[in-house]
């Protein structure tokens, strides 16, 4: 039996702060290589299976970094599961994080999710978009939504096929109560950097097609949420405006 003890909070805070700084450095370097300002890309902390106490430590570390360098943009929080979102929400409420839902959303969980998020990145059908629209039509501020696209065609990934994504986006953009803010994808799982990049390039091309369509509600559809801990540089090179990092900050998730 091991005598190892979990890290003290102060030690964990230092680790999280160092990892966050490393991620920011990677993003800044990738932006420089792509000829883009570092401010073009925001970091979203993917907090699946991460408890609220560690998320608080990470947010505190980030707040300290932003206080030291006001040019930095505060990180966002992204939850995959509504159940976790609801469980952690009260423990994080005083910090007022900007929180996105980045995982699938079932219609019977829409109300629960909307209490905590300012953006749903995982819209994959017009039916879901309409449900969100119905719930948000009377809100003073529209709910930001991203259309999730399966650019790789992998059956294990969620998302509307690339060939159907533009039509869905235009339909979503026309709905009241929601604002089409852009697109999200989970990149191809492959060591082939060119293949991964091709998928991200296709999402950027889709975004540009919708932005220039002139269709109602498409003027703000600029976001490209793509790239994670292992491939954020590839995503930034192809226009990502939001990268979702989990393991690069919180470490590997425990095995099921």
Short mmCIF file of C-alpha atoms in Angstrom, two decimals:
data_model
loop_
_atom_site.label_atom_id
_atom_site.label_comp_id
_atom_site.label_asym_id
_atom_site.label_seq_id
_atom_site.Cartn_x
_atom_site.Cartn_y
_atom_site.Cartn_z
CA UNK A 1 0.00 0.00 0.00
CA UNK A 2 1.41 3.36 -0.99
CA UNK A 3 2.05 6.07 1.60
CA UNK A 4 1.80 8.76 -1.08
CA UNK A 5 -0.45 11.67 -0.16
CA UNK A 6 -2.42 13.91 -2.51
CA UNK A 7 -0.69 17.23 -3.17
CA UNK A 8 -1.41 20.07 -0.80
CA UNK A 9 -3.62 22.83 -2.16
CA UNK A 10 -0.71 25.28 -2.34
CA UNK A 11 1.37 22.77 -4.31
CA UNK A 12 -1.52 21.99 -6.64
CA UNK A 13 -2.17 25.69 -7.18
CA UNK A 14 1.46 26.18 -8.19
CA UNK A 15 1.28 23.24 -10.60
CA UNK A 16 -1.92 24.52 -12.18
CA UNK A 17 -0.51 28.03 -12.50
CA UNK A 18 2.62 26.70 -14.21
CA UNK A 19 0.59 24.57 -16.60
CA UNK A 20 -1.71 27.46 -17.45
CA UNK A 21 1.29 29.64 -18.17
CA UNK A 22 2.69 26.92 -20.42
CA UNK A 23 -0.57 26.70 -22.35
CA UNK A 24 -0.68 30.46 -22.79
CA UNK A 25 2.91 30.38 -24.04
CA UNK A 26 2.03 27.66 -26.54
CA UNK A 27 -0.93 29.67 -27.81
CA UNK A 28 1.13 32.84 -28.09
CA UNK A 29 3.88 31.01 -29.99
CA UNK A 30 1.35 29.41 -32.33
CA UNK A 31 -0.26 32.77 -32.99
CA UNK A 32 3.13 34.31 -33.70
CA UNK A 33 3.96 31.53 -36.15
CA UNK A 34 0.61 32.12 -37.87
CA UNK A 35 1.06 35.90 -37.97
CA UNK A 36 -1.85 36.45 -35.60
CA UNK A 37 -2.10 38.49 -32.40
CA UNK A 38 -2.13 36.31 -29.29
CA UNK A 39 -5.38 38.03 -28.25
CA UNK A 40 -7.10 36.34 -31.21
CA UNK A 41 -7.28 33.03 -29.34
CA UNK A 42 -8.96 32.37 -26.01
CA UNK A 43 -8.31 29.38 -23.77
CA UNK A 44 -11.21 27.29 -22.50
CA UNK A 45 -10.55 24.89 -19.62
CA UNK A 46 -12.19 21.55 -20.38
CA UNK A 47 -13.17 20.43 -16.88
CA UNK A 48 -14.74 17.01 -17.45
CA UNK A 49 -14.21 14.92 -14.25
CA UNK A 50 -12.31 17.81 -12.59
CA UNK A 51 -13.77 18.66 -9.18
CA UNK A 52 -14.89 22.16 -8.32
CA UNK A 53 -12.05 22.72 -5.84
CA UNK A 54 -9.38 22.22 -8.52
CA UNK A 55 -11.30 24.37 -10.99
CA UNK A 56 -11.34 27.13 -8.36
CA UNK A 57 -7.57 26.84 -7.97
CA UNK A 58 -7.09 27.08 -11.73
CA UNK A 59 -9.38 30.10 -11.98
CA UNK A 60 -7.57 31.80 -9.11
CA UNK A 61 -4.22 31.18 -10.81
CA UNK A 62 -5.59 32.60 -14.03
CA UNK A 63 -7.02 35.66 -12.27
CA UNK A 64 -3.58 36.33 -10.80
CA UNK A 65 -1.98 36.04 -14.23
CA UNK A 66 -4.52 38.44 -15.75
CA UNK A 67 -4.00 40.90 -12.90
CA UNK A 68 -0.27 40.83 -13.59
CA UNK A 69 -0.78 41.22 -17.34
CA UNK A 70 -4.07 42.93 -18.26
CA UNK A 71 -3.43 42.13 -21.93
CA UNK A 72 -4.40 38.55 -21.16
CA UNK A 73 -7.99 37.41 -21.61
CA UNK A 74 -9.44 35.37 -18.72
CA UNK A 75 -9.93 31.68 -19.39
CA UNK A 76 -13.36 30.18 -19.93
CA UNK A 77 -14.74 26.97 -18.43
CA UNK A 78 -16.19 24.18 -20.55
CA UNK A 79 -18.24 21.25 -19.26
CA UNK A 80 -19.06 18.14 -21.26
CA UNK A 81 -21.85 16.79 -19.09
CA UNK A 82 -24.92 18.62 -17.84
CA UNK A 83 -24.86 16.53 -14.67
CA UNK A 84 -21.38 17.83 -13.81
CA UNK A 85 -22.31 21.35 -14.86
CA UNK A 86 -25.23 21.39 -12.44
CA UNK A 87 -23.24 19.77 -9.62
CA UNK A 88 -20.30 22.19 -9.83
CA UNK A 89 -22.22 25.34 -10.72
CA UNK A 90 -23.10 26.42 -7.15
CA UNK A 91 -19.52 25.90 -5.98
CA UNK A 92 -18.17 28.17 -8.72
CA UNK A 93 -20.95 30.75 -8.85
CA UNK A 94 -19.15 33.35 -6.73
CA UNK A 95 -16.26 33.37 -9.23
CA UNK A 96 -18.68 34.12 -12.09
CA UNK A 97 -16.76 32.12 -14.72
CA UNK A 98 -17.85 32.30 -18.34
CA UNK A 99 -19.02 28.75 -18.90
CA UNK A 100 -19.72 26.87 -22.12
CA UNK A 101 -21.37 23.51 -22.62
CA UNK A 102 -19.06 21.59 -24.95
CA UNK A 103 -20.72 18.17 -24.81
CA UNK A 104 -23.98 16.73 -26.15
CA UNK A 105 -27.19 18.26 -24.84
CA UNK A 106 -30.37 16.21 -24.52
CA UNK A 107 -33.63 18.07 -24.92
CA UNK A 108 -34.82 17.14 -21.43
CA UNK A 109 -31.73 18.80 -19.90
CA UNK A 110 -31.96 22.14 -21.69
CA UNK A 111 -33.44 24.01 -18.73
CA UNK A 112 -30.82 22.67 -16.34
CA UNK A 113 -27.97 23.63 -18.66
CA UNK A 114 -29.24 27.12 -19.38
CA UNK A 115 -29.03 28.08 -15.72
CA UNK A 116 -25.23 27.91 -15.87
CA UNK A 117 -23.96 28.53 -19.40
CA UNK A 118 -23.63 31.51 -21.69
CA UNK A 119 -22.87 29.40 -24.76
CA UNK A 120 -23.81 25.96 -26.06
CA UNK A 121 -21.07 24.77 -28.43
CA UNK A 122 -22.72 21.47 -29.29
CA UNK A 123 -25.73 22.28 -31.45
CA UNK A 124 -26.07 19.44 -33.93
CA UNK A 125 -29.71 19.67 -34.99
CA UNK A 126 -32.36 22.23 -35.76
CA UNK A 127 -34.65 20.58 -33.21
CA UNK A 128 -32.17 21.29 -30.39
CA UNK A 129 -31.63 24.84 -31.65
CA UNK A 130 -35.38 25.42 -31.64
CA UNK A 131 -35.66 24.16 -28.07
CA UNK A 132 -32.93 26.55 -27.01
CA UNK A 133 -34.62 29.34 -28.93
CA UNK A 134 -37.96 28.67 -27.25
CA UNK A 135 -36.36 28.78 -23.79
CA UNK A 136 -34.36 31.94 -24.53
CA UNK A 137 -36.77 33.98 -26.65
CA UNK A 138 -37.75 36.22 -23.72
CA UNK A 139 -34.23 36.71 -22.36
CA UNK A 140 -32.73 40.20 -22.59
CA UNK A 141 -29.49 38.71 -23.98
CA UNK A 142 -29.47 36.01 -26.63
CA UNK A 143 -27.74 32.69 -25.93
CA UNK A 144 -24.59 32.16 -27.97
CA UNK A 145 -24.57 28.85 -29.84
CA UNK A 146 -22.03 27.09 -32.01
CA UNK A 147 -22.89 24.48 -34.60
CA UNK A 148 -20.83 21.37 -33.93
CA UNK A 149 -19.45 19.84 -37.11
CA UNK A 150 -17.90 16.41 -37.59
CA UNK A 151 -15.14 17.39 -39.99
CA UNK A 152 -13.37 14.03 -39.81
CA UNK A 153 -16.38 11.82 -40.54
CA UNK A 154 -15.44 9.52 -37.64
CA UNK A 155 -18.47 7.63 -36.35
CA UNK A 156 -17.28 8.06 -32.76
CA UNK A 157 -17.54 11.84 -32.97
CA UNK A 158 -20.60 14.01 -32.51
CA UNK A 159 -21.48 16.70 -35.00
CA UNK A 160 -23.43 17.43 -38.12
CA UNK A 161 -21.75 16.29 -41.36
CA UNK A 162 -19.75 18.99 -43.10
CA UNK A 163 -22.03 18.79 -46.14
CA UNK A 164 -25.08 19.69 -44.05
CA UNK A 165 -23.47 22.21 -41.71
CA UNK A 166 -24.04 25.39 -43.72
CA UNK A 167 -27.77 24.78 -44.09
CA UNK A 168 -28.10 24.05 -40.38
CA UNK A 169 -26.13 27.17 -39.48
CA UNK A 170 -28.30 29.41 -41.64
CA UNK A 171 -31.44 27.94 -40.07
CA UNK A 172 -30.08 28.41 -36.55
CA UNK A 173 -29.03 31.98 -37.31
CA UNK A 174 -32.62 32.90 -38.15
CA UNK A 175 -34.02 31.80 -34.78
CA UNK A 176 -34.92 34.30 -32.04
CA UNK A 177 -33.31 34.09 -28.62
CA UNK A 178 -30.10 32.52 -29.85
CA UNK A 179 -27.10 34.02 -31.61
CA UNK A 180 -25.06 31.99 -34.06
CA UNK A 181 -21.54 32.69 -32.80
CA UNK A 182 -19.65 30.22 -34.97
CA UNK A 183 -18.64 26.58 -35.18
CA UNK A 184 -17.04 23.85 -33.10
CA UNK A 185 -15.35 20.58 -33.97
CA UNK A 186 -13.32 17.81 -32.40
CA UNK A 187 -10.36 17.23 -34.68
CA UNK A 188 -9.29 14.01 -36.33
CA UNK A 189 -7.54 11.67 -33.93
CA UNK A 190 -4.40 11.02 -35.93
CA UNK A 191 -0.64 11.60 -35.83
CA UNK A 192 -0.95 12.90 -39.40
CA UNK A 193 -0.68 16.66 -38.83
CA UNK A 194 -1.65 17.45 -42.42
CA UNK A 195 -4.84 15.41 -42.12
CA UNK A 196 -5.76 17.03 -38.82
CA UNK A 197 -5.08 20.45 -40.31
CA UNK A 198 -7.22 19.68 -43.34
CA UNK A 199 -10.19 19.11 -41.08
CA UNK A 200 -9.63 22.40 -39.30
CA UNK A 201 -9.20 24.19 -42.63
CA UNK A 202 -12.55 22.83 -43.76
CA UNK A 203 -14.24 24.27 -40.67
CA UNK A 204 -12.61 27.65 -41.29
CA UNK A 205 -13.84 27.58 -44.88
CA UNK A 206 -17.36 26.77 -43.67
CA UNK A 207 -17.22 29.68 -41.23
CA UNK A 208 -16.12 32.04 -43.98
CA UNK A 209 -18.88 30.79 -46.28
CA UNK A 210 -21.54 31.49 -43.67
CA UNK A 211 -20.04 34.85 -42.66
CA UNK A 212 -20.05 36.11 -46.22
CA UNK A 213 -23.49 34.72 -47.05
CA UNK A 214 -25.27 37.88 -45.96
CA UNK A 215 -28.00 35.73 -44.43
CA UNK A 216 -29.83 37.14 -41.39
CA UNK A 217 -28.12 36.44 -38.09
CA UNK A 218 -24.79 35.32 -39.55
CA UNK A 219 -22.80 38.51 -39.03
CA UNK A 220 -21.41 37.40 -35.67
CA UNK A 221 -20.56 33.81 -36.59
CA UNK A 222 -16.81 34.24 -36.22
CA UNK A 223 -15.84 31.71 -33.56
CA UNK A 224 -13.88 28.59 -34.42
CA UNK A 225 -13.74 26.36 -31.34
CA UNK A 226 -11.21 23.74 -32.36
CA UNK A 227 -8.00 22.27 -31.05
CA UNK A 228 -7.26 20.62 -27.73
CA UNK A 229 -4.23 19.94 -25.55
CA UNK A 230 -2.46 17.78 -28.11
CA UNK A 231 -3.08 19.74 -31.30
CA UNK A 232 -3.84 23.33 -30.40
CA UNK A 233 -0.94 24.60 -32.53
CA UNK A 234 -2.44 23.00 -35.63
CA UNK A 235 -5.82 24.52 -34.83
CA UNK A 236 -4.39 28.00 -34.27
CA UNK A 237 -2.53 27.77 -37.57
CA UNK A 238 -5.89 27.21 -39.29
CA UNK A 239 -7.77 30.01 -37.57
CA UNK A 240 -8.98 28.74 -34.19
CA UNK A 241 -10.34 31.49 -31.95
CA UNK A 242 -11.00 29.18 -29.00
CA UNK A 243 -8.93 26.17 -27.91
CA UNK A 244 -10.22 23.65 -25.38
CA UNK A 245 -7.55 22.33 -23.04
CA UNK A 246 -8.01 19.81 -20.28
CA UNK A 247 -5.10 17.44 -19.71
CA UNK A 248 -2.51 20.14 -20.45
CA UNK A 249 -3.70 21.94 -17.32
CA UNK A 250 -5.34 19.33 -15.10
CA UNK A 251 -3.33 16.26 -16.09
CA UNK A 252 -4.63 13.02 -17.54
CA UNK A 253 -8.13 11.99 -16.55
CA UNK A 254 -8.38 8.92 -14.34
CA UNK A 255 -9.12 5.67 -16.16
CA UNK A 256 -12.69 4.50 -15.94
#
